[in-house]
Amino acid sequence: MAVLTKAHSSFRSAAAEVWSLAWKDLRHDRHTTLVFVLTVAAILAPLLLLLGLKNGVVETLRETLLRDPRNLEVVIYGSARLDRDWLAEIAARPDVAFLIPKTRTINASVDLLDAARRLLPAVEVIPTALGDPLLPPDTELPSHPGEVLVTATLARRLGLMSAEPVSGAPATEAEEGAPKQADSATVVAVVKRTRDGVSEHMRLPLSVIGIVPEARFSRDALFTSLDLLVAAEDYRDGTLDLPPDGVVPNGYAEHQERFANARLYAAGLDQVGPLAAAVSAAGIEVRTQAERIASVQAVDRTLSFLFRVIALIGGAGCALALGGALWVGVERKRRQLALLRLFGFGPGTVAALPVIQGSLIAGLGLFFAGAGYLIGAHAFDAVMGENLAGGGYLTRLGIADLGLAAGLVMLVALVASTAGAIRAGRVSPAEGLREAIR
């Protein structure tokens, strides 16, 4: 144990001495060192800026798509036969963000009577639940079939919002952000049917508990629980008879074992394709915003390819420039290296000098390149970021990007210093003696 401790202490002492020698040599040739550092920085700064631009452009495009949740929707086309087991299986997939059954499209609308007894025909009824991507976070959801949320366009027609939005004016709270609470408004849904040649209708009083911003849904619609839709469908099919002004009970839809459609949303843009494929595999025809998503993914692939090619060329140039400089430095200091061998430094220790110096030059170059990136990124964001919808940032570099860049730069420095290290390790003490005799 004592021998190991002594060897470890000796190694640490030698390593510290080599680091000190390498640093002092760089400081002694400070002008030459500064040129090397600035050369490395001049190569790295544009690469960092290019990587930041690629990340910023792609992320801005992705965020633009994600702001519209309809891009995440897998639309089930037409009517299908979806039983509860299949719906539960799909809902359990990790790539599913939201799923709720729907009735047939022909039954997913009602006529509305407002407080002035005006009739608004064929208003779309959409089932909703916790986590609905079409609703802003923290929206108060209907707690029973007698409560609904109305869209902003429908709220204007019902007189629940004061006026049409003024063109060019700032958006109101109800237009952007949390829905505005309606003032105890009540409307009546009218569901009609014809049975045995006789026209009948059912009236359902509905309390409006909130308004969905137009930015979230721009058509006339009611958001309510699934119970109301199933009750309306059953009434039209003749399997439900409620009193003329009846109330649909909570949990009414639980008896329904099979549904004609569903609202289905993927967890992310990259999950839309696999989720659509899984639903299609069950023989169900679907529609997605695949073209828009594919265009963003194509931009990502193209910019990534361009960055890799430019980074490869830049990295090779950096390695050649730094390697050539370290090789020339070793040739220029052969006498001093030979003297170090005479003073007892081993070939490995002498060979470590250009490796350490290459790493220090690369590290300082990366530091200055980072400063150049910050200046360039600020200029890009200031000039072009105002027109972006993603917070005004055109360039983005994360901690992972910086860590990867630092690792690659150190790898390039290691490769670049290899030739110089081999040459330095071959310097023999005899060369120092010959130089001393001369």
Short mmCIF file of C-alpha atoms in Angstrom, two decimals:
data_model
loop_
_atom_site.label_atom_id
_atom_site.label_comp_id
_atom_site.label_asym_id
_atom_site.label_seq_id
_atom_site.Cartn_x
_atom_site.Cartn_y
_atom_site.Cartn_z
CA MET A 1 0.00 0.00 0.00
CA ALA A 2 2.85 2.37 0.87
CA VAL A 3 4.46 1.67 -2.52
CA LEU A 4 1.21 2.45 -4.34
CA THR A 5 0.72 5.65 -2.36
CA LYS A 6 4.25 6.77 -3.15
CA ALA A 7 3.79 5.97 -6.88
CA HIS A 8 0.50 7.89 -6.96
CA SER A 9 2.08 10.89 -5.28
CA SER A 10 5.01 10.80 -7.72
CA PHE A 11 2.62 10.66 -10.70
CA ARG A 12 0.62 13.63 -9.46
CA SER A 13 3.82 15.60 -8.93
CA ALA A 14 5.09 14.79 -12.45
CA ALA A 15 1.71 15.62 -14.02
CA ALA A 16 1.56 18.96 -12.25
CA GLU A 17 5.11 19.73 -13.37
CA VAL A 18 4.29 18.89 -17.02
CA TRP A 19 1.15 21.06 -16.92
CA SER A 20 3.18 23.88 -15.45
CA LEU A 21 5.86 23.56 -18.13
CA ALA A 22 3.27 23.48 -20.94
CA TRP A 23 1.46 26.55 -19.62
CA LYS A 24 4.68 28.52 -19.06
CA ASP A 25 5.84 27.70 -22.57
CA LEU A 26 2.55 29.00 -24.01
CA ARG A 27 2.87 32.17 -21.94
CA HIS A 28 6.47 32.62 -23.08
CA ASP A 29 5.37 32.48 -26.74
CA ARG A 30 2.26 34.52 -25.95
CA HIS A 31 2.05 36.20 -29.34
CA THR A 32 2.27 32.91 -31.21
CA THR A 33 -0.19 31.33 -28.77
CA LEU A 34 -2.66 34.17 -29.28
CA VAL A 35 -2.52 33.65 -33.06
CA PHE A 36 -3.26 29.93 -32.62
CA VAL A 37 -6.13 30.61 -30.19
CA LEU A 38 -7.72 33.18 -32.49
CA THR A 39 -7.32 30.82 -35.46
CA VAL A 40 -9.22 28.10 -33.62
CA ALA A 41 -11.86 30.62 -32.47
CA ALA A 42 -12.31 31.90 -36.03
CA ILE A 43 -13.11 28.36 -37.18
CA LEU A 44 -15.37 27.42 -34.25
CA ALA A 45 -17.45 30.61 -33.93
CA PRO A 46 -19.22 30.26 -37.33
CA LEU A 47 -19.87 26.57 -36.60
CA LEU A 48 -21.49 27.40 -33.26
CA LEU A 49 -23.56 30.12 -34.91
CA LEU A 50 -24.62 27.76 -37.69
CA LEU A 51 -25.63 25.10 -35.13
CA GLY A 52 -27.60 27.70 -33.16
CA LEU A 53 -29.40 28.87 -36.30
CA LYS A 54 -30.28 25.30 -37.28
CA ASN A 55 -31.68 24.59 -33.82
CA GLY A 56 -33.55 27.91 -33.73
CA VAL A 57 -35.15 27.57 -37.18
CA VAL A 58 -36.22 23.96 -36.64
CA GLU A 59 -37.52 24.55 -33.11
CA THR A 60 -39.45 27.64 -34.23
CA LEU A 61 -41.12 25.63 -36.99
CA ARG A 62 -41.93 22.79 -34.59
CA GLU A 63 -43.34 25.18 -31.97
CA THR A 64 -45.46 26.84 -34.64
CA LEU A 65 -46.97 23.46 -35.47
CA LEU A 66 -47.39 22.51 -31.82
CA ARG A 67 -49.26 25.73 -31.05
CA ASP A 68 -52.04 24.40 -33.26
CA PRO A 69 -53.10 21.10 -31.61
CA ARG A 70 -54.93 20.08 -34.77
CA ASN A 71 -51.50 19.18 -36.18
CA LEU A 72 -51.30 16.46 -33.52
CA GLU A 73 -54.74 15.06 -34.32
CA VAL A 74 -55.26 11.71 -35.98
CA VAL A 75 -58.67 12.18 -37.60
CA ILE A 76 -60.74 9.03 -37.96
CA TYR A 77 -62.36 9.39 -41.36
CA GLY A 78 -66.04 8.48 -41.65
CA SER A 79 -67.75 6.14 -39.23
CA ALA A 80 -66.15 3.11 -37.64
CA ARG A 81 -67.02 0.54 -34.99
CA LEU A 82 -64.78 1.31 -32.03
CA ASP A 83 -65.45 -0.80 -28.96
CA ARG A 84 -64.33 0.21 -25.48
CA ASP A 85 -61.54 -2.39 -25.30
CA TRP A 86 -59.95 -1.06 -28.49
CA LEU A 87 -60.26 2.54 -27.27
CA ALA A 88 -58.69 1.59 -23.92
CA GLU A 89 -55.82 -0.16 -25.72
CA ILE A 90 -55.14 2.91 -27.88
CA ALA A 91 -55.44 5.30 -24.93
CA ALA A 92 -52.81 3.30 -23.03
CA ARG A 93 -50.18 3.85 -25.74
CA PRO A 94 -47.35 6.19 -24.64
CA ASP A 95 -47.65 8.19 -27.87
CA VAL A 96 -51.28 9.16 -27.18
CA ALA A 97 -51.95 12.49 -25.47
CA PHE A 98 -55.75 12.56 -25.57
CA LEU A 99 -58.56 10.25 -26.61
CA ILE A 100 -62.32 10.53 -26.16
CA PRO A 101 -65.05 8.66 -28.09
CA LYS A 102 -67.49 10.47 -30.37
CA THR A 103 -70.86 9.68 -31.86
CA ARG A 104 -71.66 9.63 -35.55
CA THR A 105 -70.92 12.98 -37.21
CA ILE A 106 -74.54 13.36 -38.33
CA ASN A 107 -75.60 13.24 -34.67
CA ALA A 108 -72.87 15.56 -33.37
CA SER A 109 -74.90 18.77 -33.71
CA VAL A 110 -77.92 20.40 -32.11
CA ASP A 111 -80.05 23.49 -32.71
CA LEU A 112 -79.69 26.22 -30.09
CA LEU A 113 -82.24 28.66 -28.69
CA ASP A 114 -80.69 31.75 -27.10
CA ALA A 115 -82.23 33.99 -24.44
CA ALA A 116 -84.06 36.02 -27.15
CA ARG A 117 -85.63 32.80 -28.50
CA ARG A 118 -83.57 33.01 -31.69
CA LEU A 119 -82.75 29.64 -33.24
CA LEU A 120 -79.18 28.83 -34.25
CA PRO A 121 -79.34 25.66 -36.38
CA ALA A 122 -76.84 22.79 -36.52
CA VAL A 123 -74.28 23.88 -33.91
CA GLU A 124 -71.43 21.39 -33.64
CA VAL A 125 -71.15 19.50 -30.33
CA ILE A 126 -67.68 18.29 -29.33
CA PRO A 127 -67.02 15.92 -26.41
CA THR A 128 -64.32 17.08 -24.04
CA ALA A 129 -62.55 15.89 -20.91
CA LEU A 130 -59.49 16.58 -18.79
CA GLY A 131 -56.39 17.18 -20.94
CA ASP A 132 -58.27 18.32 -24.05
CA PRO A 133 -55.54 19.91 -26.23
CA LEU A 134 -58.09 22.27 -27.85
CA LEU A 135 -58.77 23.97 -24.52
CA PRO A 136 -56.39 26.27 -22.63
CA PRO A 137 -54.82 24.79 -19.48
CA ASP A 138 -56.83 25.21 -16.26
CA THR A 139 -60.10 25.53 -18.18
CA GLU A 140 -63.11 24.69 -16.01
CA LEU A 141 -64.67 21.64 -17.64
CA PRO A 142 -68.38 20.77 -17.70
CA SER A 143 -69.16 18.67 -14.62
CA HIS A 144 -72.43 17.27 -16.00
CA PRO A 145 -74.33 17.10 -19.34
CA GLY A 146 -76.18 20.34 -18.51
CA GLU A 147 -72.99 22.45 -18.65
CA VAL A 148 -71.16 23.55 -21.80
CA LEU A 149 -68.30 25.70 -23.03
CA VAL A 150 -69.04 27.80 -26.12
CA THR A 151 -66.53 29.00 -28.67
CA ALA A 152 -65.86 32.71 -29.06
CA THR A 153 -67.61 32.89 -32.45
CA LEU A 154 -70.72 31.24 -31.03
CA ALA A 155 -70.56 33.44 -27.92
CA ARG A 156 -70.80 36.52 -30.15
CA ARG A 157 -73.85 35.13 -31.91
CA LEU A 158 -75.44 34.35 -28.54
CA GLY A 159 -74.66 37.85 -27.25
CA LEU A 160 -72.29 36.53 -24.57
CA MET A 161 -69.39 38.66 -25.88
CA SER A 162 -69.78 42.38 -26.29
CA ALA A 163 -68.55 42.93 -29.87
CA GLU A 164 -66.66 41.55 -32.82
CA PRO A 165 -62.87 41.86 -32.47
CA VAL A 166 -61.52 45.02 -34.09
CA SER A 167 -59.11 44.34 -36.94
CA GLY A 168 -55.56 45.15 -35.84
CA ALA A 169 -56.57 45.65 -32.19
CA PRO A 170 -54.85 43.71 -29.39
CA ALA A 171 -56.50 40.39 -28.57
CA THR A 172 -58.76 40.32 -25.54
CA GLU A 173 -58.49 37.76 -22.77
CA ALA A 174 -61.24 35.73 -24.35
CA GLU A 175 -59.39 35.73 -27.68
CA GLU A 176 -55.99 34.70 -26.33
CA GLY A 177 -55.36 32.84 -23.09
CA ALA A 178 -57.83 31.68 -20.45
CA PRO A 179 -61.48 31.58 -21.43
CA LYS A 180 -63.68 34.35 -20.13
CA GLN A 181 -66.36 33.22 -17.70
CA ALA A 182 -69.84 33.78 -19.04
CA ASP A 183 -72.33 35.54 -16.76
CA SER A 184 -74.72 32.69 -15.83
CA ALA A 185 -75.85 32.38 -19.43
CA THR A 186 -78.33 29.69 -20.33
CA VAL A 187 -79.18 28.32 -23.75
CA VAL A 188 -81.47 25.51 -24.84
CA ALA A 189 -80.38 22.67 -27.08
CA VAL A 190 -83.08 21.34 -29.39
CA VAL A 191 -82.70 17.79 -30.68
CA LYS A 192 -85.14 16.79 -33.42
CA ARG A 193 -86.21 13.43 -34.79
CA THR A 194 -88.92 11.86 -36.92
CA ARG A 195 -90.51 8.68 -35.60
CA ASP A 196 -93.34 6.87 -37.32
CA GLY A 197 -93.80 9.88 -39.58
CA VAL A 198 -94.23 12.23 -36.62
CA SER A 199 -91.79 15.06 -35.95
CA GLU A 200 -90.65 15.27 -32.34
CA HIS A 201 -88.06 17.27 -30.46
CA MET A 202 -86.36 17.28 -27.08
CA ARG A 203 -85.23 20.43 -25.29
CA LEU A 204 -82.22 20.37 -23.00
CA PRO A 205 -81.36 23.49 -20.92
CA LEU A 206 -77.62 24.15 -20.92
CA SER A 207 -75.57 26.44 -18.67
CA VAL A 208 -72.64 28.18 -20.35
CA ILE A 209 -69.69 28.02 -17.93
CA GLY A 210 -66.97 29.47 -20.15
CA ILE A 211 -65.83 30.65 -23.56
CA VAL A 212 -63.19 28.92 -25.64
CA PRO A 213 -60.78 31.45 -27.24
CA GLU A 214 -61.02 31.81 -31.01
CA ALA A 215 -57.31 31.07 -31.27
CA ARG A 216 -58.13 27.58 -29.99
CA PHE A 217 -61.24 26.87 -32.07
CA SER A 218 -62.56 29.23 -34.71
CA ARG A 219 -65.96 27.70 -35.52
CA ASP A 220 -69.33 27.71 -33.76
CA ALA A 221 -69.31 24.79 -31.34
CA LEU A 222 -70.25 23.52 -27.89
CA PHE A 223 -67.74 21.64 -25.77
CA THR A 224 -69.51 19.33 -23.36
CA SER A 225 -69.41 15.90 -21.79
CA LEU A 226 -69.81 12.74 -23.84
CA ASP A 227 -73.11 12.03 -22.05
CA LEU A 228 -74.92 14.80 -23.95
CA LEU A 229 -73.78 13.54 -27.36
CA VAL A 230 -74.74 9.94 -26.62
CA ALA A 231 -78.13 11.06 -25.31
CA ALA A 232 -78.77 13.12 -28.46
CA GLU A 233 -77.78 10.17 -30.65
CA ASP A 234 -79.97 7.75 -28.71
CA TYR A 235 -82.92 10.16 -28.93
CA ARG A 236 -82.52 10.44 -32.70
CA ASP A 237 -82.21 6.65 -32.95
CA GLY A 238 -85.44 6.28 -30.97
CA THR A 239 -83.87 4.45 -28.02
CA LEU A 240 -84.22 7.33 -25.54
CA ASP A 241 -87.31 9.17 -24.38
CA LEU A 242 -86.81 12.07 -22.01
CA PRO A 243 -89.43 14.55 -20.82
CA PRO A 244 -89.70 17.60 -23.12
CA ASP A 245 -87.47 19.64 -20.80
CA GLY A 246 -85.60 16.69 -19.35
CA VAL A 247 -82.07 16.44 -18.03
CA VAL A 248 -79.48 13.93 -19.20
CA PRO A 249 -78.13 12.08 -16.15
CA ASN A 250 -74.43 12.00 -15.33
CA GLY A 251 -72.67 8.90 -16.63
CA TYR A 252 -75.31 8.26 -19.29
CA ALA A 253 -72.67 7.31 -21.88
CA GLU A 254 -71.34 4.46 -19.74
CA HIS A 255 -73.87 2.05 -21.21
CA GLN A 256 -72.50 2.64 -24.71
CA GLU A 257 -70.16 -0.21 -25.69
CA ARG A 258 -69.35 0.87 -29.24
CA PHE A 259 -68.71 4.29 -30.79
CA ALA A 260 -68.59 5.51 -34.37
CA ASN A 261 -65.65 7.87 -33.99
CA ALA A 262 -63.15 9.39 -31.55
CA ARG A 263 -61.02 12.45 -31.00
CA LEU A 264 -57.43 11.20 -30.99
CA TYR A 265 -54.27 13.31 -30.46
CA ALA A 266 -50.63 12.23 -30.48
CA ALA A 267 -48.18 13.23 -27.74
CA GLY A 268 -45.83 14.94 -30.20
CA LEU A 269 -45.19 15.63 -33.87
CA ASP A 270 -42.90 12.63 -34.21
CA GLN A 271 -45.59 10.36 -32.75
CA VAL A 272 -48.34 11.33 -35.24
CA GLY A 273 -47.08 8.99 -37.98
CA PRO A 274 -46.65 5.86 -35.79
CA LEU A 275 -50.00 6.46 -34.09
CA ALA A 276 -51.79 6.89 -37.42
CA ALA A 277 -50.14 3.70 -38.67
CA ALA A 278 -51.31 1.79 -35.57
CA VAL A 279 -54.91 2.95 -36.08
CA SER A 280 -54.77 2.20 -39.80
CA ALA A 281 -53.53 -1.31 -39.00
CA ALA A 282 -56.94 -1.95 -37.43
CA GLY A 283 -58.58 -1.23 -40.79
CA ILE A 284 -59.63 2.30 -39.83
CA GLU A 285 -59.12 5.10 -42.36
CA VAL A 286 -57.39 8.16 -40.86
CA ARG A 287 -56.23 11.62 -41.88
CA THR A 288 -53.31 13.62 -40.43
CA GLN A 289 -51.33 16.76 -41.13
CA ALA A 290 -48.56 14.50 -42.38
CA GLU A 291 -47.41 16.86 -45.13
CA ARG A 292 -46.85 19.79 -42.77
CA ILE A 293 -45.04 17.59 -40.25
CA ALA A 294 -42.95 15.98 -43.00
CA SER A 295 -41.92 19.41 -44.30
CA VAL A 296 -40.53 20.39 -40.88
CA GLN A 297 -38.76 17.05 -40.54
CA ALA A 298 -37.30 17.52 -44.05
CA VAL A 299 -36.00 20.97 -43.08
CA ASP A 300 -34.45 19.44 -39.95
CA ARG A 301 -32.75 16.68 -41.95
CA THR A 302 -31.49 19.09 -44.63
CA LEU A 303 -30.08 21.61 -42.16
CA SER A 304 -28.54 18.82 -40.06
CA PHE A 305 -26.84 17.39 -43.15
CA LEU A 306 -25.52 20.82 -44.16
CA PHE A 307 -24.23 21.42 -40.64
CA ARG A 308 -22.49 18.04 -40.48
CA VAL A 309 -20.74 18.63 -43.82
CA ILE A 310 -19.62 22.13 -42.85
CA ALA A 311 -18.61 20.97 -39.36
CA LEU A 312 -16.59 18.10 -40.85
CA ILE A 313 -14.74 20.45 -43.20
CA GLY A 314 -14.23 23.02 -40.44
CA GLY A 315 -13.07 20.38 -37.98
CA ALA A 316 -10.59 18.95 -40.47
CA GLY A 317 -9.24 22.44 -41.17
CA CYS A 318 -8.94 23.13 -37.44
CA ALA A 319 -7.12 19.83 -36.87
CA LEU A 320 -4.67 20.50 -39.72
CA ALA A 321 -3.99 24.07 -38.61
CA LEU A 322 -3.52 23.16 -34.95
CA GLY A 323 -1.57 19.97 -35.73
CA GLY A 324 0.77 21.80 -38.09
CA ALA A 325 1.38 24.52 -35.52
CA LEU A 326 2.18 22.00 -32.78
CA TRP A 327 4.49 20.04 -35.10
CA VAL A 328 6.39 23.18 -36.04
CA GLY A 329 6.58 24.08 -32.35
CA VAL A 330 8.15 20.70 -31.50
CA GLU A 331 10.70 21.06 -34.32
CA ARG A 332 11.54 24.56 -33.16
CA LYS A 333 12.06 23.42 -29.56
CA ARG A 334 13.93 20.17 -30.11
CA ARG A 335 16.93 21.45 -28.15
CA GLN A 336 14.81 22.34 -25.12
CA LEU A 337 12.98 19.00 -25.29
CA ALA A 338 16.33 17.16 -25.44
CA LEU A 339 17.49 19.03 -22.37
CA LEU A 340 14.33 17.96 -20.56
CA ARG A 341 15.22 14.36 -21.40
CA LEU A 342 18.73 14.99 -19.98
CA PHE A 343 17.16 16.32 -16.78
CA GLY A 344 15.34 13.02 -16.32
CA PHE A 345 11.96 13.55 -18.00
CA GLY A 346 10.76 10.39 -19.74
CA PRO A 347 9.66 10.21 -23.40
CA GLY A 348 6.01 9.96 -22.35
CA THR A 349 6.26 13.10 -20.26
CA VAL A 350 7.90 15.05 -23.08
CA ALA A 351 5.30 13.71 -25.57
CA ALA A 352 2.51 14.97 -23.29
CA LEU A 353 3.65 18.59 -23.70
CA PRO A 354 2.14 19.20 -27.21
CA VAL A 355 -1.01 17.30 -26.20
CA ILE A 356 -1.53 19.56 -23.19
CA GLN A 357 -0.71 22.67 -25.19
CA GLY A 358 -3.11 21.62 -27.96
CA SER A 359 -5.90 21.10 -25.42
CA LEU A 360 -5.25 24.48 -23.79
CA ILE A 361 -5.23 26.27 -27.16
CA ALA A 362 -8.45 24.49 -28.19
CA GLY A 363 -10.10 25.31 -24.86
CA LEU A 364 -9.19 29.00 -25.09
CA GLY A 365 -10.30 29.03 -28.73
CA LEU A 366 -13.67 27.55 -27.74
CA PHE A 367 -14.03 30.24 -25.05
CA PHE A 368 -13.47 33.05 -27.56
CA ALA A 369 -15.70 31.28 -30.10
CA GLY A 370 -18.46 31.20 -27.49
CA ALA A 371 -18.08 34.96 -27.02
CA GLY A 372 -18.29 35.41 -30.80
CA TYR A 373 -21.39 33.23 -30.90
CA LEU A 374 -23.13 35.34 -28.25
CA ILE A 375 -22.43 38.52 -30.21
CA GLY A 376 -23.61 36.99 -33.50
CA ALA A 377 -26.70 35.40 -31.91
CA HIS A 378 -27.69 38.70 -30.29
CA ALA A 379 -27.36 40.45 -33.67
CA PHE A 380 -29.47 37.81 -35.45
CA ASP A 381 -32.18 37.82 -32.77
CA ALA A 382 -32.28 41.62 -32.67
CA VAL A 383 -32.56 42.03 -36.45
CA MET A 384 -34.74 39.07 -37.42
CA GLY A 385 -36.25 37.78 -34.16
CA GLU A 386 -39.00 40.42 -34.00
CA ASN A 387 -40.85 38.71 -36.82
CA LEU A 388 -40.75 35.29 -35.16
CA ALA A 389 -43.64 33.80 -33.23
CA GLY A 390 -41.44 31.72 -30.93
CA GLY A 391 -40.37 34.37 -28.43
CA GLY A 392 -38.05 36.20 -30.81
CA TYR A 393 -35.08 33.77 -30.62
CA LEU A 394 -33.65 32.76 -33.98
CA THR A 395 -30.55 31.04 -32.54
CA ARG A 396 -30.63 28.45 -29.78
CA LEU A 397 -27.85 26.43 -28.14
CA GLY A 398 -28.57 24.24 -25.14
CA ILE A 399 -26.26 22.82 -22.49
CA ALA A 400 -26.17 19.50 -24.35
CA ASP A 401 -25.10 21.28 -27.57
CA LEU A 402 -22.31 23.14 -25.76
CA GLY A 403 -21.16 19.97 -24.03
CA LEU A 404 -21.08 18.09 -27.33
CA ALA A 405 -19.17 20.95 -28.99
CA ALA A 406 -16.60 21.00 -26.16
CA GLY A 407 -16.11 17.24 -26.40
CA LEU A 408 -15.62 17.34 -30.18
CA VAL A 409 -13.18 20.25 -29.91
CA MET A 410 -11.10 18.35 -27.35
CA LEU A 411 -11.18 15.29 -29.61
CA VAL A 412 -9.94 17.38 -32.54
CA ALA A 413 -7.18 18.83 -30.33
CA LEU A 414 -6.14 15.32 -29.28
CA VAL A 415 -5.99 14.12 -32.89
CA ALA A 416 -4.17 17.28 -34.01
CA SER A 417 -1.48 16.92 -31.35
CA THR A 418 -0.79 13.25 -32.06
CA ALA A 419 1.90 13.87 -34.69
CA GLY A 420 3.63 16.48 -32.52
CA ALA A 421 3.47 14.17 -29.49
CA ILE A 422 5.06 11.28 -31.42
CA ARG A 423 7.78 13.56 -32.71
CA ALA A 424 8.46 14.97 -29.22
CA GLY A 425 8.57 11.49 -27.69
CA ARG A 426 11.33 10.49 -30.13
CA VAL A 427 13.66 13.28 -29.08
CA SER A 428 16.66 11.63 -27.41
CA PRO A 429 18.87 13.01 -24.61
CA ALA A 430 21.88 12.65 -26.99
CA GLU A 431 20.53 15.53 -29.05
CA GLY A 432 20.82 17.71 -25.97
CA LEU A 433 24.43 16.66 -25.42
CA ARG A 434 25.33 17.39 -29.04
CA GLU A 435 23.71 20.81 -28.80
CA ALA A 436 25.64 21.50 -25.55
CA ILE A 437 29.00 20.50 -27.16
CA ARG A 438 28.37 22.86 -30.07
#
